């Protein structure tokens, strides 16, 4: 437990009201541990402002006494970037959940940072639109957090990550200044792209309070398939991953409406079926499965069937209506909870040029077979269309990073990125200097210093505290 400066405590209570200034450890505890249970720290308190003006007042008050702050949305982050570490105040944005009517003319939706992805998706759907971004944590993940982490998910293949979906933001700086870039202009070259700079900044530059999202029209037809694949043994690398890469490349060429190409491997399939009680998948002995989704204005069934006429495709289950489609998605989407049921996971979210993914996966299996304790689990799955593999390790203690380091070292050796879509947070900050050049890190530190000279916003995330 960390205690708050009594004057600051009174000031914060006056700003947000007693009910939304939580200082008792029993009340603050849920805000102090991340979703995986791996990252936990202590806080001086949790404040839950109602609007942008209150956020600005909270940051101004904290700035006056040098109180560090951790912005937090739905607390679904996976790199420990949204939980306090050592006495920071948690600034919960969840009450900023305003949601405007979609603007069909401009094709945008305005929403408060604390709006969940699912709520924004429902609002868009009611007006005949989609957001073009989706992920399994949709019921809890908030839009502000998704901006802060440049969240990806299952439709990046077609519509890009949060960066591509964002038409504007409103944000508050560490010293309480509010900047609004919410006009949604397609062309607007007046100065630096501050909106773009805040995307993926992990709460270290400013606090996002409102977002403007681009909409895409709801497609007439959407079909989902769970496809079992034979191992691509003639290719280099892990045979299941090589098959998934090969088939995804073919699907991409032949299916312009391809929205998702998600990879499941045998260890994950076996676990998710057992954990979630799912029936045996098509081609139960497959080397890998793809969950693919195609959306179009006309029926893509025949086009998809033709594209699946591939020598590596063993069998497929296809669904074109809501219930059956989500039953197929369950095999992929329930991976995260199934893995957590084994223990506290180490989540290494890495990305590669597609041609290198299978070689990395093969090297990973070899190196972990040598280095990991026998009782540990390695479950890999991910967004194969984006070259993004989620490497999950269960077994090592939460603070034991030896195998994390092995995975990240191997990632860099194979020309990959140590963070595809989850961010750096506190989990990978020790690796920043290996993943970016010295000049690159220096530029980022200059940006940080310009926005937050006293280092009060999310200290210990992205950079070491000392830098
Ligand atoms: C996913 O793709 O399901 C998310 O990134 C969550 C995870 O990696 O567990
Ligand atoms: Zn993911």
Coordinates of C-alpha atoms and ligand atoms in Angstrom, one line a residue:
X1 CA 0.0 0.0 0.0
X2 CA 1.2 3.5 -0.8
X3 CA -0.3 6.5 1.0
X4 CA -1.4 9.6 -0.8
X5 CA -0.4 13.1 0.0
X6 CA -3.4 14.2 2.2
X7 CA -3.8 17.5 0.4
X8 CA -3.8 15.9 -3.0
X9 CA -6.3 13.3 -1.7
X10 CA -8.7 16.1 -0.6
X11 CA -8.2 17.9 -3.9
X12 CA -8.9 14.8 -6.0
X13 CA -12.0 14.0 -4.0
X14 CA -13.2 17.6 -4.6
X15 CA -12.7 17.1 -8.4
X16 CA -14.2 13.7 -9.0
X17 CA -16.4 13.3 -5.9
X18 CA -16.0 10.9 -2.9
X19 CA -17.5 7.9 -4.7
X20 CA -14.9 8.1 -7.5
X21 CA -11.8 8.7 -5.4
X22 CA -10.8 5.3 -4.1
X23 CA -8.1 5.2 -1.4
X24 CA -8.9 2.0 0.5
X25 CA -6.8 -1.0 -0.6
X26 CA -9.9 -3.3 -0.8
X27 CA -11.3 -0.9 -3.4
X28 CA -8.1 -0.2 -5.3
X29 CA -6.9 -3.8 -5.5
X30 CA -8.8 -4.7 -8.8
X31 CA -7.0 -1.8 -10.5
X32 CA -3.6 -3.0 -9.4
X33 CA -3.3 -6.4 -11.1
X34 CA -3.3 -6.9 -14.9
X35 CA -5.6 -9.3 -16.7
X36 CA -3.0 -12.1 -16.8
X37 CA -2.2 -11.8 -13.1
X38 CA 1.5 -11.4 -14.0
X39 CA 1.9 -7.7 -13.3
X40 CA 0.8 -6.3 -9.9
X41 CA 1.9 -3.2 -8.1
X42 CA 0.8 -0.7 -5.5
X43 CA -1.1 2.5 -5.9
X44 CA -1.8 5.6 -3.9
X45 CA -5.3 5.6 -5.1
X46 CA -7.7 5.3 -8.0
X47 CA -9.6 8.3 -9.4
X48 CA -12.5 7.9 -11.9
X49 CA -13.2 11.3 -13.5
X50 CA -16.5 11.8 -15.4
X51 CA -15.3 13.9 -18.2
X52 CA -12.4 15.6 -19.9
X53 CA -12.4 18.7 -17.7
X54 CA -12.1 16.4 -14.6
X55 CA -9.2 14.5 -16.3
X56 CA -7.4 17.8 -16.9
X57 CA -8.1 18.9 -13.3
X58 CA -6.8 15.6 -11.9
X59 CA -3.6 15.8 -14.0
X60 CA -3.0 19.4 -13.0
X61 CA -3.4 18.6 -9.3
X62 CA -1.0 15.6 -9.7
X63 CA 1.5 17.7 -11.6
X64 CA 1.6 20.3 -8.8
X65 CA 2.9 17.8 -6.3
X66 CA 4.8 15.5 -8.7
X67 CA 2.4 12.5 -8.3
X68 CA 2.9 10.0 -11.1
X69 CA -0.1 8.7 -12.9
X70 CA -1.0 5.5 -14.7
X71 CA -3.9 5.9 -17.2
X72 CA -6.1 2.8 -17.3
X73 CA -9.0 1.7 -19.6
X74 CA -10.5 -1.8 -19.5
X75 CA -7.3 -3.3 -18.0
X76 CA -7.1 -5.8 -20.7
X77 CA -3.5 -4.9 -21.7
X78 CA -1.0 -7.8 -21.8
X79 CA 2.4 -6.1 -21.1
X80 CA 1.7 -4.5 -17.7
X81 CA 1.3 -1.0 -19.2
X82 CA -2.0 -0.2 -17.5
X83 CA -1.4 -1.1 -13.9
X84 CA 0.6 0.8 -11.3
X85 CA 4.0 -0.4 -10.3
X86 CA 5.2 1.6 -7.4
X87 CA 2.7 4.0 -5.9
X88 CA 1.4 5.7 -9.1
X89 CA -2.2 7.0 -9.0
X90 CA -4.5 5.1 -11.3
X91 CA -6.5 7.3 -13.6
X92 CA -9.4 5.2 -14.7
X93 CA -11.0 6.4 -17.9
X94 CA -14.0 4.0 -17.8
X95 CA -16.6 6.7 -16.9
X96 CA -15.8 8.5 -20.1
X97 CA -18.2 6.3 -22.1
X98 CA -20.2 8.9 -24.1
X99 CA -21.2 7.5 -27.5
X100 CA -22.6 9.8 -30.3
X101 CA -24.8 8.7 -33.1
X102 CA -22.6 7.5 -36.0
X103 CA -22.1 10.3 -38.6
X104 CA -23.1 8.4 -41.7
X105 CA -22.3 11.2 -44.1
X106 CA -18.7 11.5 -42.9
X107 CA -18.5 7.8 -42.0
X108 CA -17.2 8.4 -38.5
X109 CA -18.2 7.6 -34.9
X110 CA -17.3 9.8 -31.9
X111 CA -16.9 8.1 -28.5
X112 CA -15.4 8.7 -25.1
X113 CA -12.2 6.9 -24.3
X114 CA -13.9 4.7 -21.8
X115 CA -16.4 3.3 -24.3
X116 CA -15.9 -0.4 -24.8
X117 CA -15.1 -1.8 -28.2
X118 CA -18.3 -3.9 -28.1
X119 CA -20.5 -0.8 -27.3
X120 CA -19.0 1.2 -30.1
X121 CA -19.4 -1.8 -32.5
X122 CA -23.1 -2.0 -31.5
X123 CA -23.6 1.7 -32.1
X124 CA -22.0 1.4 -35.5
X125 CA -24.0 -1.7 -36.4
X126 CA -27.3 0.0 -35.6
X127 CA -26.5 2.5 -38.3
X128 CA -25.3 -0.1 -40.9
X129 CA -21.6 0.3 -40.3
X130 CA -18.7 -1.6 -38.7
X131 CA -15.5 -0.2 -37.1
X132 CA -13.1 -2.4 -39.1
X133 CA -11.4 -3.5 -35.9
X134 CA -12.3 -6.4 -33.6
X135 CA -10.6 -8.4 -30.9
X136 CA -11.6 -11.1 -28.4
X137 CA -11.5 -8.7 -25.4
X138 CA -14.2 -6.5 -27.1
X139 CA -16.5 -6.5 -24.0
X140 CA -13.9 -4.9 -21.7
X141 CA -11.2 -3.3 -23.9
X142 CA -11.8 0.5 -24.2
X143 CA -11.2 2.7 -27.2
X144 CA -8.8 4.9 -25.3
X145 CA -6.7 2.0 -24.4
X146 CA -6.8 0.6 -27.9
X147 CA -5.5 4.0 -29.2
X148 CA -2.8 4.0 -26.5
X149 CA -1.6 0.5 -27.5
X150 CA -2.4 0.8 -31.3
X151 CA -4.4 -2.4 -30.8
X152 CA -4.6 -4.8 -33.7
X153 CA -6.9 -7.9 -33.5
X154 CA -8.5 -10.1 -36.1
X155 CA -9.3 -7.7 -39.0
X156 CA -5.9 -5.9 -39.4
X157 CA -5.3 -7.9 -42.6
X158 CA -8.0 -5.9 -44.3
X159 CA -8.6 -2.7 -42.3
X160 CA -5.3 -2.1 -40.5
X161 CA -4.7 -1.5 -36.8
X162 CA -6.1 1.2 -34.6
X163 CA -3.8 3.7 -36.2
X164 CA -5.6 3.2 -39.5
X165 CA -9.1 3.4 -37.9
X166 CA -8.5 6.6 -36.1
X167 CA -9.7 9.9 -37.6
X168 CA -9.1 12.1 -34.6
X169 CA -8.5 12.3 -30.8
X170 CA -8.9 14.5 -27.9
X171 CA -6.2 14.2 -25.2
X172 CA -4.9 15.9 -22.1
X173 CA -1.3 16.5 -21.4
X174 CA 0.5 15.9 -18.1
X175 CA 0.2 19.6 -17.3
X176 CA -3.6 19.6 -17.9
X177 CA -3.8 21.1 -21.4
X178 CA -6.5 19.8 -23.6
X179 CA -5.9 19.3 -27.3
X180 CA -8.8 18.4 -29.7
X181 CA -8.2 17.1 -33.2
X182 CA -11.7 15.8 -33.7
X183 CA -12.8 17.4 -37.0
X184 CA -12.2 14.1 -38.9
X185 CA -10.8 15.9 -42.0
X186 CA -9.4 13.5 -44.5
X187 CA -7.0 16.2 -45.6
X188 CA -5.5 18.4 -42.8
X189 CA -1.8 19.1 -43.1
X190 CA -1.5 21.7 -40.4
X191 CA 1.7 20.8 -38.5
X192 CA 2.7 17.6 -36.8
X193 CA 0.4 14.6 -36.8
X194 CA -0.3 14.7 -33.0
X195 CA -3.0 12.1 -33.4
X196 CA -0.7 9.7 -35.0
X197 CA 2.0 10.4 -32.3
X198 CA -0.4 9.4 -29.5
X199 CA -1.3 6.1 -31.1
X200 CA 0.8 3.4 -29.5
X201 CA 2.3 5.8 -27.0
X202 CA 1.1 3.6 -24.1
X203 CA -0.1 6.4 -21.9
X204 CA 3.4 8.0 -21.7
X205 CA 2.7 11.2 -23.6
X206 CA -0.9 12.3 -22.9
X207 CA -4.2 10.8 -21.7
X208 CA -6.7 10.1 -24.5
X209 CA -10.1 11.2 -23.5
X210 CA -12.2 11.0 -26.8
X211 CA -11.8 9.3 -30.1
X212 CA -13.1 9.6 -33.6
X213 CA -13.2 6.3 -35.5
X214 CA -13.6 5.7 -39.2
X215 CA -16.5 3.5 -40.2
X216 CA -16.8 0.9 -43.0
X217 CA -20.2 -0.2 -44.4
X218 CA -21.5 -3.5 -43.0
X219 CA -20.9 -6.1 -45.7
X220 CA -23.9 -7.9 -47.2
X221 CA -22.4 -11.4 -46.6
X222 CA -19.8 -12.7 -44.2
X223 CA -18.6 -16.3 -44.1
X224 CA -16.2 -18.0 -41.7
X225 CA -14.3 -21.2 -42.1
X226 CA -12.2 -23.4 -39.8
X227 CA -9.8 -25.1 -42.1
X228 CA -7.5 -28.0 -41.2
X229 CA -4.2 -28.1 -42.9
X230 CA -1.6 -30.8 -43.6
X231 CA 2.0 -29.9 -42.6
X232 CA 4.0 -28.3 -45.4
X233 CA 6.9 -30.6 -45.0
X234 CA 8.6 -29.6 -48.2
X235 CA 9.0 -26.1 -46.9
X236 CA 11.6 -24.8 -44.5
X237 CA 10.4 -24.3 -40.9
X238 CA 7.6 -25.5 -38.6
X239 CA 5.3 -27.5 -40.9
X240 CA 2.0 -26.3 -39.5
X241 CA 3.1 -22.6 -39.6
X242 CA 4.6 -23.1 -43.1
X243 CA 1.3 -24.5 -44.3
X244 CA -0.7 -21.7 -42.8
X245 CA 1.6 -19.1 -44.4
X246 CA 1.4 -20.8 -47.8
X247 CA -2.4 -21.2 -47.7
X248 CA -3.0 -17.6 -46.4
X249 CA -0.9 -16.3 -49.3
X250 CA -3.0 -18.2 -51.8
X251 CA -6.3 -17.0 -50.1
X252 CA -5.1 -13.4 -50.2
X253 CA -4.5 -13.6 -53.9
X254 CA -7.9 -15.1 -54.7
X255 CA -10.2 -13.6 -52.1
X256 CA -10.3 -9.8 -52.2
X257 CA -12.8 -9.8 -49.3
X258 CA -10.5 -11.8 -46.9
X259 CA -10.8 -10.2 -43.5
X260 CA -9.1 -12.6 -41.2
X261 CA -6.6 -15.4 -41.4
X262 CA -5.9 -16.8 -37.9
X263 CA -3.6 -19.6 -36.9
X264 CA -4.2 -22.4 -34.4
X265 CA -1.6 -25.1 -33.8
X266 CA -2.2 -28.6 -32.3
X267 CA -1.2 -27.8 -28.7
X268 CA -3.6 -24.8 -28.6
X269 CA -6.4 -26.8 -30.3
X270 CA -6.1 -29.6 -27.9
X271 CA -6.1 -27.2 -24.9
X272 CA -9.0 -25.1 -26.1
X273 CA -11.2 -28.1 -26.9
X274 CA -10.6 -29.5 -23.5
X275 CA -10.9 -26.2 -21.6
X276 CA -14.0 -24.9 -23.4
X277 CA -15.6 -28.3 -24.1
X278 CA -15.6 -27.7 -27.9
X279 CA -16.3 -30.5 -30.3
X280 CA -13.4 -32.0 -32.3
X281 CA -12.4 -29.7 -35.1
X282 CA -12.4 -30.6 -38.8
X283 CA -9.3 -32.7 -39.6
X284 CA -8.5 -33.5 -36.0
X285 CA -5.0 -34.6 -36.9
X286 CA -4.1 -31.5 -38.8
X287 CA -0.7 -29.8 -38.4
X288 CA -2.5 -26.4 -38.2
X289 CA -5.9 -24.8 -38.6
X290 CA -6.8 -21.4 -40.1
X291 CA -9.9 -19.5 -39.1
X292 CA -10.6 -17.4 -42.2
X293 CA -13.3 -14.9 -42.7
X294 CA -14.5 -13.3 -45.9
X295 CA -16.8 -10.4 -46.2
X296 CA -18.3 -9.0 -49.4
X297 CA -21.3 -7.4 -51.0
X298 CA -22.0 -10.6 -52.9
X299 CA -22.0 -14.2 -51.7
X300 CA -18.3 -15.2 -51.5
X301 CA -19.1 -18.9 -50.9
X302 CA -18.1 -20.2 -54.3
X303 CA -15.0 -18.0 -54.5
X304 CA -13.9 -19.3 -51.1
X305 CA -14.6 -22.9 -51.9
X306 CA -12.4 -22.5 -55.1
X307 CA -9.7 -20.8 -53.1
X308 CA -9.7 -23.7 -50.6
X309 CA -9.0 -26.2 -53.4
X310 CA -5.4 -26.3 -52.2
X311 CA -3.3 -29.4 -51.8
X312 CA -2.6 -28.5 -48.1
X313 CA -6.3 -28.2 -47.2
X314 CA -7.5 -31.3 -45.5
X315 CA -11.0 -30.4 -44.5
X316 CA -13.1 -27.3 -43.5
X317 CA -16.2 -26.3 -41.6
X318 CA -18.0 -23.3 -43.0
X319 CA -20.6 -21.0 -41.4
X320 CA -22.5 -18.0 -42.8
X321 CA -24.8 -17.0 -39.9
X322 CA -24.1 -15.4 -36.6
X323 CA -24.4 -18.4 -34.2
X324 CA -22.5 -21.0 -36.2
X325 CA -19.8 -18.4 -37.1
X326 CA -19.2 -17.6 -33.5
X327 CA -19.0 -21.3 -32.7
X328 CA -16.1 -21.5 -35.2
X329 CA -14.5 -18.4 -33.8
X330 CA -14.6 -19.9 -30.3
X331 CA -11.7 -22.3 -31.3
X332 CA -9.5 -19.2 -31.8
X333 CA -11.0 -16.7 -29.4
X334 CA -11.0 -18.9 -26.3
X335 CA -7.3 -19.5 -26.5
X336 CA -6.4 -16.6 -24.2
X337 CA -8.6 -17.9 -21.3
X338 CA -7.7 -21.5 -22.0
X339 CA -4.0 -20.7 -21.7
X340 CA -4.6 -18.7 -18.4
X341 CA -6.3 -21.7 -17.0
X342 CA -2.9 -23.5 -17.0
X343 CA -1.3 -20.7 -14.9
X344 CA 0.1 -17.2 -15.2
X345 CA 1.2 -16.9 -18.8
X346 CA 4.3 -15.1 -20.2
X347 CA 2.9 -13.5 -23.4
X348 CA 5.4 -12.7 -26.2
X349 CA 3.7 -11.1 -29.1
X350 CA 6.1 -11.1 -32.0
X351 CA 5.9 -10.4 -35.8
X352 CA 7.9 -11.3 -38.8
X353 CA 7.9 -10.8 -42.5
X354 CA 5.7 -13.7 -43.6
X355 CA 8.5 -15.6 -45.3
X356 CA 10.4 -15.9 -41.9
X357 CA 7.5 -17.0 -39.6
X358 CA 7.9 -20.7 -40.1
X359 CA 11.7 -20.7 -39.6
X360 CA 11.2 -18.8 -36.4
X361 CA 8.5 -21.1 -35.1
X362 CA 10.8 -24.2 -35.8
X363 CA 13.8 -22.6 -34.0
X364 CA 11.5 -21.6 -31.1
X365 CA 10.4 -25.2 -30.6
X366 CA 14.0 -26.5 -30.7
X367 CA 15.3 -23.9 -28.3
X368 CA 12.5 -24.2 -25.8
X369 CA 12.7 -28.0 -25.8
X370 CA 16.2 -27.5 -24.7
X371 CA 15.8 -24.6 -22.2
X372 CA 12.2 -24.9 -20.8
X373 CA 11.5 -27.0 -17.7
X374 CA 9.7 -30.2 -18.8
X375 CA 6.4 -29.2 -17.0
X376 CA 6.1 -25.9 -18.9
X377 CA 3.7 -25.3 -21.8
X378 CA 4.3 -23.6 -25.1
X379 CA 1.2 -22.5 -26.9
X380 CA 1.5 -20.5 -30.1
X381 CA -1.4 -19.0 -32.1
X382 CA -2.0 -15.7 -33.8
X383 CA -2.8 -13.5 -36.7
X384 CA -0.9 -15.3 -39.4
X385 CA -2.1 -12.9 -42.1
X386 CA -0.1 -10.2 -40.3
X387 CA 2.9 -12.3 -39.7
X388 CA 2.0 -12.0 -36.0
X389 CA 2.6 -15.0 -33.7
X390 CA 1.4 -15.0 -30.0
X391 CA 4.0 -17.1 -28.1
X392 CA 2.6 -18.1 -24.8
X393 CA 4.7 -19.8 -22.1
X394 CA 3.2 -21.1 -18.9
X395 CA 5.5 -22.6 -16.3
X396 CA 8.2 -20.1 -15.3
X397 CA 7.4 -17.9 -12.3
X398 CA 5.9 -14.4 -13.3
X399 CA 9.2 -12.6 -12.5
X400 CA 11.5 -15.2 -14.2
X401 CA 12.2 -13.7 -17.6
X402 CA 14.9 -16.1 -18.8
X403 CA 12.6 -17.7 -21.4
X404 CA 11.1 -14.4 -22.4
X405 CA 14.6 -13.2 -23.2
X406 CA 15.2 -16.4 -25.2
X407 CA 12.1 -15.8 -27.3
X408 CA 12.9 -12.1 -27.9
X409 CA 16.5 -12.8 -28.8
X410 CA 15.4 -15.4 -31.3
X411 CA 12.8 -13.0 -32.7
X412 CA 15.4 -10.3 -33.3
X413 CA 17.8 -12.9 -34.8
X414 CA 15.0 -13.8 -37.3
X415 CA 14.4 -10.2 -38.3
X416 CA 11.2 -9.8 -36.3
X417 CA 9.6 -7.2 -34.1
X418 CA 9.5 -7.9 -30.3
X419 CA 6.0 -6.3 -30.1
X420 CA 3.4 -6.7 -32.9
X421 CA 0.3 -5.4 -31.2
X422 CA 0.5 -5.6 -27.4
X423 CA 3.1 -2.9 -26.9
X424 CA 6.2 -2.7 -24.8
X425 CA 4.7 -1.9 -21.4
X426 CA 6.9 -2.9 -18.5
X427 CA 7.2 -6.5 -19.9
X428 CA 9.6 -5.7 -22.7
X429 CA 11.2 -2.3 -21.8
X430 CA 14.5 -3.9 -21.1
X431 CA 14.5 -4.9 -24.8
X432 CA 13.8 -1.5 -26.3
X433 CA 17.5 -0.8 -26.9
X434 CA 18.0 -4.1 -28.7
X435 CA 15.0 -3.6 -30.9
X436 CA 15.6 0.0 -31.9
X437 CA 18.8 1.9 -32.7
X438 CA 20.4 4.3 -30.2
X439 CA 19.3 7.3 -32.3
X440 CA 15.8 5.9 -32.6
X441 CA 15.5 5.6 -28.8
X442 CA 17.0 9.0 -28.3
X443 CA 14.4 10.6 -30.6
X444 CA 11.6 8.8 -28.7
X445 CA 13.1 10.0 -25.4
X446 CA 13.1 13.6 -26.8
X447 CA 9.4 13.3 -27.7
X448 CA 8.7 11.9 -24.2
X449 CA 10.7 14.8 -22.6
X450 CA 8.8 17.4 -24.6
X451 CA 5.3 16.1 -23.7
X452 CA 6.0 15.0 -20.1
X453 CA 9.2 16.8 -18.8
X454 CA 8.7 15.6 -15.2
X455 CA 8.1 12.0 -16.2
X456 CA 4.7 11.7 -14.5
X457 CA 2.8 9.8 -17.2
X458 CA 3.2 6.1 -16.9
X459 CA 6.7 6.0 -15.6
X460 CA 8.4 2.6 -16.0
X461 CA 6.5 1.9 -19.2
X462 CA 8.4 1.9 -22.5
X463 CA 11.5 3.4 -21.0
X464 CA 13.3 2.6 -17.7
X465 CA 12.5 5.1 -15.0
X466 CA 16.0 6.5 -15.0
X467 CA 15.9 7.5 -18.7
Ligands
LIG1 C1 -5.5 -12.3 -29.2 O1 -5.1 -12.3 -30.4 O2 -6.4 -13.1 -28.9 C2 -5.0 -11.3 -28.3 O3 -3.9 -10.7 -28.7 C3 -4.9 -11.8 -26.9 C4 -3.8 -12.8 -26.6 O4 -2.7 -12.7 -27.2 O5 -3.9 -13.6 -25.7
LIG2 ZN1 -3.8 -10.8 -30.9

